[in-house]
PDB file of C-alpha atoms in Angstrom:
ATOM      1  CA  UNK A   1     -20.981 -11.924  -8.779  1.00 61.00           C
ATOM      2  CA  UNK A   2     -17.537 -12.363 -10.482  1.00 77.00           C
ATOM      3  CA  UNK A   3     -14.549 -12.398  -8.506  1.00 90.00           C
ATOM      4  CA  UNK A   4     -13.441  -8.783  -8.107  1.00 94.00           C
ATOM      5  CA  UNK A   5      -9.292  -8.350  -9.309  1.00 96.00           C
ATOM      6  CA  UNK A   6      -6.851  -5.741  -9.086  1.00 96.00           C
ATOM      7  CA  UNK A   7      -7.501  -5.032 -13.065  1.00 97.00           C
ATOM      8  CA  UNK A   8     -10.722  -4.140 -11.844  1.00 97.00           C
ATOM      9  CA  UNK A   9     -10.034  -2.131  -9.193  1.00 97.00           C
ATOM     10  CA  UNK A  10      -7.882  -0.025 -12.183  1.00 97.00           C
ATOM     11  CA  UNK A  11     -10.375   0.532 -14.323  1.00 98.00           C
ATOM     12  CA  UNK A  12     -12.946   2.105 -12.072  1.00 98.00           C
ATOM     13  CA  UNK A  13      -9.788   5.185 -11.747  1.00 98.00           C
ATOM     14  CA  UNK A  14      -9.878   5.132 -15.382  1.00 97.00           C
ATOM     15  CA  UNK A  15     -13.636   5.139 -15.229  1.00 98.00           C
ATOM     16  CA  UNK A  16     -14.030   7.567 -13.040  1.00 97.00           C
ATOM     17  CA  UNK A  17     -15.946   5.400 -10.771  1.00 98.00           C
ATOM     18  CA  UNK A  18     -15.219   5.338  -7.009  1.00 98.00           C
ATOM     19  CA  UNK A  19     -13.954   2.082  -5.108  1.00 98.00           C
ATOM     20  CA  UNK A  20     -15.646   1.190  -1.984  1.00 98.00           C
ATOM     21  CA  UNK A  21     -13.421  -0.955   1.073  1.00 98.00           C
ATOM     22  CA  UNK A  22     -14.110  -2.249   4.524  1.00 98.00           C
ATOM     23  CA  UNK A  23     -12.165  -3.322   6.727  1.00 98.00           C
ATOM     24  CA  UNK A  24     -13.468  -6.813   7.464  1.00 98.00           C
ATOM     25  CA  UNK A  25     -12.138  -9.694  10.332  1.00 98.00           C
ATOM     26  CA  UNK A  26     -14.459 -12.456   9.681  1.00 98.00           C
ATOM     27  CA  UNK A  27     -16.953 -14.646   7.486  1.00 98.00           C
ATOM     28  CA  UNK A  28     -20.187 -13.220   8.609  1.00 98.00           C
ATOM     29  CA  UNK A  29     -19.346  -9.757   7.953  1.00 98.00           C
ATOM     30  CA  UNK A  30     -17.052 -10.431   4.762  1.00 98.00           C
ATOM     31  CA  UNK A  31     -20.170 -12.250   3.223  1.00 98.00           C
ATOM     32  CA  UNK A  32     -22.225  -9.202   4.189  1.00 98.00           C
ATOM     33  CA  UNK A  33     -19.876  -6.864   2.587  1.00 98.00           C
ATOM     34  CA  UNK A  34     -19.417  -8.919  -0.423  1.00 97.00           C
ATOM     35  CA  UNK A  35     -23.542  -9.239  -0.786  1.00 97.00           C
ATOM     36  CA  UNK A  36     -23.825  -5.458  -0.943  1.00 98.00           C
ATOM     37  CA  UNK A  37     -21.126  -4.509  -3.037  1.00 97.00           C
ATOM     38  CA  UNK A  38     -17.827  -3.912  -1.504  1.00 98.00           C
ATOM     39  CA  UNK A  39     -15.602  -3.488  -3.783  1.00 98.00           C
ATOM     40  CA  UNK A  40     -12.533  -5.291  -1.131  1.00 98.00           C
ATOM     41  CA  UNK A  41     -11.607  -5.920   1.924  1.00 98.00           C
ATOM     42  CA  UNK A  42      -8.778  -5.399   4.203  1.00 98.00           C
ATOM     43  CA  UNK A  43      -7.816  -7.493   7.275  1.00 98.00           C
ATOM     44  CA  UNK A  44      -6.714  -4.504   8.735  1.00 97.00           C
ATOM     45  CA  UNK A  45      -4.256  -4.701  11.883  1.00 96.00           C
ATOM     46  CA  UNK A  46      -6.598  -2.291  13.058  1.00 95.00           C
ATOM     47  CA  UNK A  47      -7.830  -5.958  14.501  1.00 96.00           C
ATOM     48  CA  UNK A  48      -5.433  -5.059  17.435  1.00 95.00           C
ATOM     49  CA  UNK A  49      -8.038  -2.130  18.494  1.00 91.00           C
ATOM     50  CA  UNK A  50     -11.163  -3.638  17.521  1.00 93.00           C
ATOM     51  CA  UNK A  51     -11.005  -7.169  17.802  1.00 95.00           C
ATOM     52  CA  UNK A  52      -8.057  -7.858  20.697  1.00 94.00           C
ATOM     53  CA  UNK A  53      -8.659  -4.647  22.410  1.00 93.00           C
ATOM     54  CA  UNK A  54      -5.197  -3.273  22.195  1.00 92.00           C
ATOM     55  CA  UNK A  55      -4.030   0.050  22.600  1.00 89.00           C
ATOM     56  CA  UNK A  56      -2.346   0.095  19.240  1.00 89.00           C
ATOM     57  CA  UNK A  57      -2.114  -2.184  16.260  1.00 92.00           C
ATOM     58  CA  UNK A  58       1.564  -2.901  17.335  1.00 93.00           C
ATOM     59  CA  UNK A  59       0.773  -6.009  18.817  1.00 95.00           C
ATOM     60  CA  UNK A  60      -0.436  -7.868  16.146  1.00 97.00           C
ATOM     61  CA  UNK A  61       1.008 -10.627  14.715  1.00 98.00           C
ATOM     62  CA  UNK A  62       1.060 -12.066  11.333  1.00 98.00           C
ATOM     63  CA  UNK A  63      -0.311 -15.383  12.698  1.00 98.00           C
ATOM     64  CA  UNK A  64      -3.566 -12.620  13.840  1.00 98.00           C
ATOM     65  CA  UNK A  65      -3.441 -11.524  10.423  1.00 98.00           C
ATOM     66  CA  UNK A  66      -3.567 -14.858   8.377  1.00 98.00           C
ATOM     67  CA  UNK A  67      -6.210 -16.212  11.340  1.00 98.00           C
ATOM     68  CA  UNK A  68      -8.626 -13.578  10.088  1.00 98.00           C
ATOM     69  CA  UNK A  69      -7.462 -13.378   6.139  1.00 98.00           C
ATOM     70  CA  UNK A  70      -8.517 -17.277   6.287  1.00 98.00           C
ATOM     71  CA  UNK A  71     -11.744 -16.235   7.992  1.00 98.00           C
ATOM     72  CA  UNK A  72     -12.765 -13.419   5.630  1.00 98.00           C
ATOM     73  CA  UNK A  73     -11.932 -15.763   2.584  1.00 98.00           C
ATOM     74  CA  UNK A  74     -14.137 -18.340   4.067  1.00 98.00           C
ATOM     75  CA  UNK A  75     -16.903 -16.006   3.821  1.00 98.00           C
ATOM     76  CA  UNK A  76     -16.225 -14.524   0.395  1.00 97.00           C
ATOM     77  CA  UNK A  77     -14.949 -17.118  -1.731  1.00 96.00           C
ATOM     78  CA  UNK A  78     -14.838 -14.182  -4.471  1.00 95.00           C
ATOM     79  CA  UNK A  79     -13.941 -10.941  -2.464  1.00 96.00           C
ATOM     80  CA  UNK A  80     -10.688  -9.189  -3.388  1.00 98.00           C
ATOM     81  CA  UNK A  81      -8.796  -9.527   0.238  1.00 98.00           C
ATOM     82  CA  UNK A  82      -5.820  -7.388   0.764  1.00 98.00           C
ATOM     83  CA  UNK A  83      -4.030  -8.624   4.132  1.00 98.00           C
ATOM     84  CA  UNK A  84      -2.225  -5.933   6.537  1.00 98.00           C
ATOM     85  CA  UNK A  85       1.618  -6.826   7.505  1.00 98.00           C
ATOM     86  CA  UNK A  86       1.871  -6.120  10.838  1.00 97.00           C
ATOM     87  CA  UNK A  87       4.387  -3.911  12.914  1.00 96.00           C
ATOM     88  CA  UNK A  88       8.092  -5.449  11.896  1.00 96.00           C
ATOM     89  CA  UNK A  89       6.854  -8.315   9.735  1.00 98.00           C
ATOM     90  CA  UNK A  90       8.663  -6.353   6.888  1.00 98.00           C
ATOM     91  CA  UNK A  91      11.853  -4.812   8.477  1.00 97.00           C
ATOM     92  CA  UNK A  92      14.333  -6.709   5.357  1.00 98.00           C
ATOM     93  CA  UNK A  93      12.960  -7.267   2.041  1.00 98.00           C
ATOM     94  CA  UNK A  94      13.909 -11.307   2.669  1.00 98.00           C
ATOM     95  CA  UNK A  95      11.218 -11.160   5.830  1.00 98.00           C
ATOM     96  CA  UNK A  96       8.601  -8.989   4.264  1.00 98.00           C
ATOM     97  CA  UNK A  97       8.498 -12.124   1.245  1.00 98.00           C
ATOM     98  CA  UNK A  98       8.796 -14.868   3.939  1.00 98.00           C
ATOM     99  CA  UNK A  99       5.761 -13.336   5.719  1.00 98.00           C
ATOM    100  CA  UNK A 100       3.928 -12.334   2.580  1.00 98.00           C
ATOM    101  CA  UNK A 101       4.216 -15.589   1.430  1.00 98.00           C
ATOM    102  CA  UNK A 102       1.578 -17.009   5.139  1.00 98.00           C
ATOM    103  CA  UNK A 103      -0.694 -14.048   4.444  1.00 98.00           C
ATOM    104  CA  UNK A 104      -0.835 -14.897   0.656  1.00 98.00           C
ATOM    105  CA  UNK A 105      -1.448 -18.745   1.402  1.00 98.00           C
ATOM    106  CA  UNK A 106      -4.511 -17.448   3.767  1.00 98.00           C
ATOM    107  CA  UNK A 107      -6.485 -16.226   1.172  1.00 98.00           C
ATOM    108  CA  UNK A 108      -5.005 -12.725   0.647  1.00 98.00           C
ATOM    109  CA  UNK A 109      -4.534 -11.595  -2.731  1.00 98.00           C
ATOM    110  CA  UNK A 110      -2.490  -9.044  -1.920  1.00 98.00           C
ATOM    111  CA  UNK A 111      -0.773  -7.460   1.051  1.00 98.00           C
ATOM    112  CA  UNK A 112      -0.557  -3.853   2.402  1.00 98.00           C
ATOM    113  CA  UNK A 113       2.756  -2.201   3.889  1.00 98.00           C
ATOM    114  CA  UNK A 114       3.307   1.489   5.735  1.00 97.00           C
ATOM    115  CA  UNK A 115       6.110   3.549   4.312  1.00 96.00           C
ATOM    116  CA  UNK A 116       7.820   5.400   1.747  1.00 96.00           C
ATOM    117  CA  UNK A 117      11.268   5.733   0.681  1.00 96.00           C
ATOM    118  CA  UNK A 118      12.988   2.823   3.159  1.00 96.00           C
ATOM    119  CA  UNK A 119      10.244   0.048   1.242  1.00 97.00           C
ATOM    120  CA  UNK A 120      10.653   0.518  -2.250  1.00 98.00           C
ATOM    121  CA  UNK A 121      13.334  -2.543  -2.937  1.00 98.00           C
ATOM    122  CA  UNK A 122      10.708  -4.295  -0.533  1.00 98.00           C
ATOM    123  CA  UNK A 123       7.914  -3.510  -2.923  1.00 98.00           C
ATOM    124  CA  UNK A 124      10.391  -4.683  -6.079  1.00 98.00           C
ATOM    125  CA  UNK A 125      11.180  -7.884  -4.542  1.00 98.00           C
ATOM    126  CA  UNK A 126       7.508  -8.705  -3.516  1.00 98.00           C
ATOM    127  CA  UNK A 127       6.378  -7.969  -7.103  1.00 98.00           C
ATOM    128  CA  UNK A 128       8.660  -9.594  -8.457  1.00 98.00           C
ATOM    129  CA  UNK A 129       7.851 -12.806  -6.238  1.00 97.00           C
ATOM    130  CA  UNK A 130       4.233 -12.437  -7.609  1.00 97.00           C
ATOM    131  CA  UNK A 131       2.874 -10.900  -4.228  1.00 98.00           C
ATOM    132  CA  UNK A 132       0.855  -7.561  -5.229  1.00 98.00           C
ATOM    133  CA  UNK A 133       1.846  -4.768  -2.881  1.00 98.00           C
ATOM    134  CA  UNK A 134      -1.164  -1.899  -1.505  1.00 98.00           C
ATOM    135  CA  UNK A 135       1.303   1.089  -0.205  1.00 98.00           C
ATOM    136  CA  UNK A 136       0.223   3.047   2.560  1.00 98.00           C
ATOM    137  CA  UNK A 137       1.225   7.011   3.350  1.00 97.00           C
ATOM    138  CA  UNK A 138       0.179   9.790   5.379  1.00 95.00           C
ATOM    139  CA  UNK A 139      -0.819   8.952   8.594  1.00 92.00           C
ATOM    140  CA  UNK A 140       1.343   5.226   9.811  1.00 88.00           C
ATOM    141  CA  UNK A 141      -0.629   4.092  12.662  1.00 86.00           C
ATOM    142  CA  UNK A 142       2.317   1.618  12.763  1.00 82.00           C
ATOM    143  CA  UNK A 143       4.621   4.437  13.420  1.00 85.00           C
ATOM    144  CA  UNK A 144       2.557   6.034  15.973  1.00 73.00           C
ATOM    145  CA  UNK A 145       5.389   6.015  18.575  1.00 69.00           C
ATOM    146  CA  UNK A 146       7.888   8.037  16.436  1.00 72.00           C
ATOM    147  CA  UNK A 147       5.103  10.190  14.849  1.00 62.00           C
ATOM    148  CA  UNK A 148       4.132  11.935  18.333  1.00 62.00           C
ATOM    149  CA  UNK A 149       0.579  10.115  17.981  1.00 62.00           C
ATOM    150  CA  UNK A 150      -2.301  10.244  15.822  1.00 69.00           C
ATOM    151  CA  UNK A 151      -1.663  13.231  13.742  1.00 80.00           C
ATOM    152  CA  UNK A 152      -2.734  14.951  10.353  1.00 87.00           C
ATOM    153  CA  UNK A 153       0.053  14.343   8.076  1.00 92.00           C
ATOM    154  CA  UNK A 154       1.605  16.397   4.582  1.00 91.00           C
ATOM    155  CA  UNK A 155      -0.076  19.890   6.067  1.00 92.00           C
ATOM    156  CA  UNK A 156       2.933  22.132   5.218  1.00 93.00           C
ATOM    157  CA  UNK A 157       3.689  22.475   1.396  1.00 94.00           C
ATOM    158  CA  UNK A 158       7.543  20.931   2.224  1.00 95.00           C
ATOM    159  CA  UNK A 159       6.164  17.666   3.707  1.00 94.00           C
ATOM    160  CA  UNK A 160       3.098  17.883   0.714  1.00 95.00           C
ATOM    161  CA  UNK A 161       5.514  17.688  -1.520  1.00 97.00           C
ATOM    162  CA  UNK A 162       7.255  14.811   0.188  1.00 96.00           C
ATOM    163  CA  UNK A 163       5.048  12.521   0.423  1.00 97.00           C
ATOM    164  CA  UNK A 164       3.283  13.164  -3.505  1.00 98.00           C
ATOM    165  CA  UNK A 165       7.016  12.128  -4.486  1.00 98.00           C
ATOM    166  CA  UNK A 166       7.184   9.237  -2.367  1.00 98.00           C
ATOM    167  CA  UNK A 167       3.787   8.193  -3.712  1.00 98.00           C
ATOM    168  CA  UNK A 168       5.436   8.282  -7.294  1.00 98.00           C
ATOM    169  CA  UNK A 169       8.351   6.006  -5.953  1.00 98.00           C
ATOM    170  CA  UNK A 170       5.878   3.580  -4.650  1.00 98.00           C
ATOM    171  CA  UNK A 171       4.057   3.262  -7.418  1.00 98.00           C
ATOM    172  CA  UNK A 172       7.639   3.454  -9.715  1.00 98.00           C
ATOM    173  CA  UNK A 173       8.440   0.534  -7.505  1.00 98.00           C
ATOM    174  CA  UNK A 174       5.496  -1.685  -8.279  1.00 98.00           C
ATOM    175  CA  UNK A 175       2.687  -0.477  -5.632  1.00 98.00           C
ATOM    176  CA  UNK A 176      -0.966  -1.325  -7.401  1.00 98.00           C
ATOM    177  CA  UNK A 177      -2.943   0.846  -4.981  1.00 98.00           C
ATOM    178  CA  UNK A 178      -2.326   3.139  -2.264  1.00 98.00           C
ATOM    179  CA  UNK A 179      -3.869   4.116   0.926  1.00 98.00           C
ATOM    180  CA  UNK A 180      -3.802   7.669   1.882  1.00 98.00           C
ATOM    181  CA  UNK A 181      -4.674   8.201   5.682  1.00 97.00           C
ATOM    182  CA  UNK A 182      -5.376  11.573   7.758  1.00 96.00           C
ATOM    183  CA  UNK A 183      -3.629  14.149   4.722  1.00 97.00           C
ATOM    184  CA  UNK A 184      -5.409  17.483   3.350  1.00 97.00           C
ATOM    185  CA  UNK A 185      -8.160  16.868   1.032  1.00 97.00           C
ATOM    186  CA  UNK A 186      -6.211  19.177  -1.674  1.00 97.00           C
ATOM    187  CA  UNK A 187      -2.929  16.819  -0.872  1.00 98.00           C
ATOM    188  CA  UNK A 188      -5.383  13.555  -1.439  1.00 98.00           C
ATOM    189  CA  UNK A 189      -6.794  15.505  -4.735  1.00 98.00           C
ATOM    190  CA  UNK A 190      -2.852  16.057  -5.620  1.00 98.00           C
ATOM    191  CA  UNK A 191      -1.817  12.475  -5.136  1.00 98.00           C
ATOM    192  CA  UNK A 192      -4.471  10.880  -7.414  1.00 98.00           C
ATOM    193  CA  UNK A 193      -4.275  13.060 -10.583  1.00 98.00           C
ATOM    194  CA  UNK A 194      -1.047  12.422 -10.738  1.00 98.00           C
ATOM    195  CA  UNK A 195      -0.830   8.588  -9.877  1.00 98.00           C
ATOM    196  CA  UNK A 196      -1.988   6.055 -12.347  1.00 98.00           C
ATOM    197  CA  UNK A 197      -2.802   3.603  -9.757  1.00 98.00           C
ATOM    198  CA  UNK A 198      -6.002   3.687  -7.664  1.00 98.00           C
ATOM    199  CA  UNK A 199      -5.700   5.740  -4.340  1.00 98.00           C
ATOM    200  CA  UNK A 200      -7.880   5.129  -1.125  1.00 98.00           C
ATOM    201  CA  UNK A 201      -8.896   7.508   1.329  1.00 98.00           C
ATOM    202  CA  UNK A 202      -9.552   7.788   4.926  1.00 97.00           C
ATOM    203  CA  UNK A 203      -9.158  11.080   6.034  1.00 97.00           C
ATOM    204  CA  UNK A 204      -7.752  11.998   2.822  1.00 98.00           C
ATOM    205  CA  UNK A 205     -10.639  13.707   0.633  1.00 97.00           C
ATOM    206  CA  UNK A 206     -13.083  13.205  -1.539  1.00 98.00           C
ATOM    207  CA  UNK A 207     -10.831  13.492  -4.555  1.00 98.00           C
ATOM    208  CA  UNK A 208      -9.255   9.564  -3.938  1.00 98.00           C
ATOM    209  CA  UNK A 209     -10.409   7.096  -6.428  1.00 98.00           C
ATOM    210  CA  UNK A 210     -11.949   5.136  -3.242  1.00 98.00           C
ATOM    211  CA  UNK A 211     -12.363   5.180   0.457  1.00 98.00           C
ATOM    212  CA  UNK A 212     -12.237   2.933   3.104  1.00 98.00           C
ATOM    213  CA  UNK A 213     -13.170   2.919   6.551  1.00 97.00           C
ATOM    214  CA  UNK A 214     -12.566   0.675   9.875  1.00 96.00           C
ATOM    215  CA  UNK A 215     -16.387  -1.796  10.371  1.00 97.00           C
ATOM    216  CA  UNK A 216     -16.745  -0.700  13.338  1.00 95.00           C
ATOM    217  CA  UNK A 217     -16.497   3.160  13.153  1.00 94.00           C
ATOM    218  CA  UNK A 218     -18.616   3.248  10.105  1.00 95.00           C
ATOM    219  CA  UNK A 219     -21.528   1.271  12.771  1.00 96.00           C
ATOM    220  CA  UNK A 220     -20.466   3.974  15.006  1.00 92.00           C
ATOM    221  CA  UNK A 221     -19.629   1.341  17.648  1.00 90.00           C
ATOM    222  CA  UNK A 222     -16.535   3.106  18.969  1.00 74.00           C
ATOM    223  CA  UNK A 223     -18.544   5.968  20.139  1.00 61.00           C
ATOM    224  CA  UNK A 224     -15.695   6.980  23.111  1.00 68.00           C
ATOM    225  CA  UNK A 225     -14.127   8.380  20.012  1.00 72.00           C
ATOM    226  CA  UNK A 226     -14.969   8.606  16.232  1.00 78.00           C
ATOM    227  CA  UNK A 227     -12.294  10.368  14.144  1.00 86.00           C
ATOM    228  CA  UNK A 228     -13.426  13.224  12.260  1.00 91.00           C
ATOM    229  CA  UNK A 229     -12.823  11.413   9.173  1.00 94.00           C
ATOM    230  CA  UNK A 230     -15.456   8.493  10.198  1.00 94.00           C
ATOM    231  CA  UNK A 231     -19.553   8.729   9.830  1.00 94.00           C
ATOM    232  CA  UNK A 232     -21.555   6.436  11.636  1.00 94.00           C
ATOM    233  CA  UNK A 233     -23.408   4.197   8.665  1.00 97.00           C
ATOM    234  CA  UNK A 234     -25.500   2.244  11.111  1.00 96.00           C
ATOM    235  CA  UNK A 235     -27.799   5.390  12.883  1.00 95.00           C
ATOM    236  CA  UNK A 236     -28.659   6.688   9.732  1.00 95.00           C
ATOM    237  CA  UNK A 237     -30.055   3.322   8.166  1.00 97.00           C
ATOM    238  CA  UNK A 238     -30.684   1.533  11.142  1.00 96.00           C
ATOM    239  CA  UNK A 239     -29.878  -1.664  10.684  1.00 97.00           C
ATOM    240  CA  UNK A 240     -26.751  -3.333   9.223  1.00 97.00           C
ATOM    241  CA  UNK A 241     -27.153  -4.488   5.716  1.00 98.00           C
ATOM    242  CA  UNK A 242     -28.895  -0.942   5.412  1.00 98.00           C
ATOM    243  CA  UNK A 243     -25.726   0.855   6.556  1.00 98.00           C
ATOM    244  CA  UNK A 244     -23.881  -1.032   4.342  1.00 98.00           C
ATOM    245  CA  UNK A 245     -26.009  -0.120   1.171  1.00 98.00           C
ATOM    246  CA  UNK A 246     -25.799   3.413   2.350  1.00 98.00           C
ATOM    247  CA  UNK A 247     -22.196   3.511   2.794  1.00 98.00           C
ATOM    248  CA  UNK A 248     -21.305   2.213  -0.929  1.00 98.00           C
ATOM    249  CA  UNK A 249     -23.677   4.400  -2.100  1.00 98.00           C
ATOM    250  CA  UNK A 250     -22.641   7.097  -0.867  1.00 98.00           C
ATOM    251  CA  UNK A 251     -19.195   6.739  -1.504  1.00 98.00           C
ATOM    252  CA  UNK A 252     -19.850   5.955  -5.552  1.00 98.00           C
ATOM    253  CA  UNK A 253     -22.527   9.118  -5.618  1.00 97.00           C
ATOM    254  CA  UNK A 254     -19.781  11.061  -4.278  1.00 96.00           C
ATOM    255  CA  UNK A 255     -21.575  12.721  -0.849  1.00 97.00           C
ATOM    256  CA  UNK A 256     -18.877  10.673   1.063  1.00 98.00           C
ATOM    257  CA  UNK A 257     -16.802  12.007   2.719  1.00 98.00           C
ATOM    258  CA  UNK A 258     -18.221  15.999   2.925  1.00 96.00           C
ATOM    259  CA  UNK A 259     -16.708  18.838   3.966  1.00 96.00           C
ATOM    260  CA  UNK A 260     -17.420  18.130   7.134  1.00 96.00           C
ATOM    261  CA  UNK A 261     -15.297  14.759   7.211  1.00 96.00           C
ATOM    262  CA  UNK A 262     -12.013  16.286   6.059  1.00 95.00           C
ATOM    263  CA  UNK A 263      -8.779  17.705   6.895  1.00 95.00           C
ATOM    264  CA  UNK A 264      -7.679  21.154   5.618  1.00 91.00           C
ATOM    265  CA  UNK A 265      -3.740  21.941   4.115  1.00 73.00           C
TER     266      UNK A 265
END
């Protein structure tokens, strides 16, 4: 399979054709997701929950991250791998390039960031360093603490508003795609027709030009609690290559997410 780029990942929007992402942490499951089609991966700092067992993603570092981007790479020579930048690895633009530049090195081809307004001569000075930037609105697990917890974001028209212009200065700034998390499917819908760079949803509508999900909610293996956004892959198909299949499928047919797996304005 040829190696999957960002130019790529643009003309499926144009195309009309959804993206499919994983989450992914190492080589056995990247080479799974890469054998059945995923689109990319992210080393998520979701790693904290799922993989060290944290509360939060907040304390994960970017040594974590790069330890798993190496991993993932291992396992899918070819995969496009974006790598998260963890809680205050990007406070100053000069940090956020100094601890692109480990991530990068790892095997990422690009790295993701959490914001809006305060990152956009961040995103200019990556880009301009030749480090491609995913954005990241709506719900910031990374600013869970000031947020109030894990809440759906953009629901009155004010903050709508807010964050489809922010998603405009992102991309403005140099953003190639952008994750939308936990927002109105009619907000996601908004955000996508009027961006020329793919968007990626979870909990953010059928309507994004791709979704994404964490591993191990889509194998339904945090079963204390699966966000309403999340469907468990694995007891439907029953085994894991089979969930995997499904999921992509599903996600380019356009039967995931339903109704049932979103958020109302």
């Amino acid at each position: 399979m040829a190696a999957m780029t960002i130019a790529k990942l643009a003309k499926k929007k144009i195309e009309g054709e959804k993206i499919t992402s994983l989450t992914a942490y190492d080589a056995s499951f990247a080479k799974l997701f890469a054998a059945k089609g995923v689109d990319f991966m992210l080393v998520g700092d979701s790693l904290g929950n799922v993989v060290l067992g944290a509360s939060s993603t907040l304390p994960v570092t970017v040594e974590n991250i790069a330890y798993h981007t190496q991993a993932v790479r291992n396992g899918a020579p070819d995969a496009f791998v974006i790598a998260d930048m963890p809680f205050m690895s990007y406070a100053t633009p000069e940090q956020a390039c100094q601890e692109a530049a480990k991530l990068m090195r790892a095997g990422a081809n690009m790295v993701k960031l959490e914001g809006g307004d305060w990152l956009l001569d961040t995103i200019r000075q990556l880009v301009q360093r030749s480090v491609p930037v995913c954005a990241h609105l709506g719900l910031l697990p990374q600013s869970v603490n000031v947020l109030g917890g894990y809440k759906v974001q953009g629901k009155e028209e004010s903050a709508a508003d807010n964050t489809l212009r922010q998603a405009l200065a992102l991309q403005e700034a140099g953003a190639q795609l952008l994750v939308l998390e936990c927002i109105p499917s009619s907000l996601g819908k908004r955000i996508s027709e009027a961006l020329t760079i793919p968007t990626i949803g979870i909990g953010a509508g059928p309507d994004c030009d791709g979704q994404i999900l964490v591993m191990h909610d889509m194998f339904g293996m945090n079963s204390e609690y699966l966000p309403k956004f999340v469907k468990d892959f694995l007891a439907e198909a029953g085994d894991l290559a089979g969930a995997v299949e499904l999921y992509v499928q599903q996600v380019k047919e356009g039967s995931f997410p339903g109704p049932e797996h979103c958020f109302k304005g």
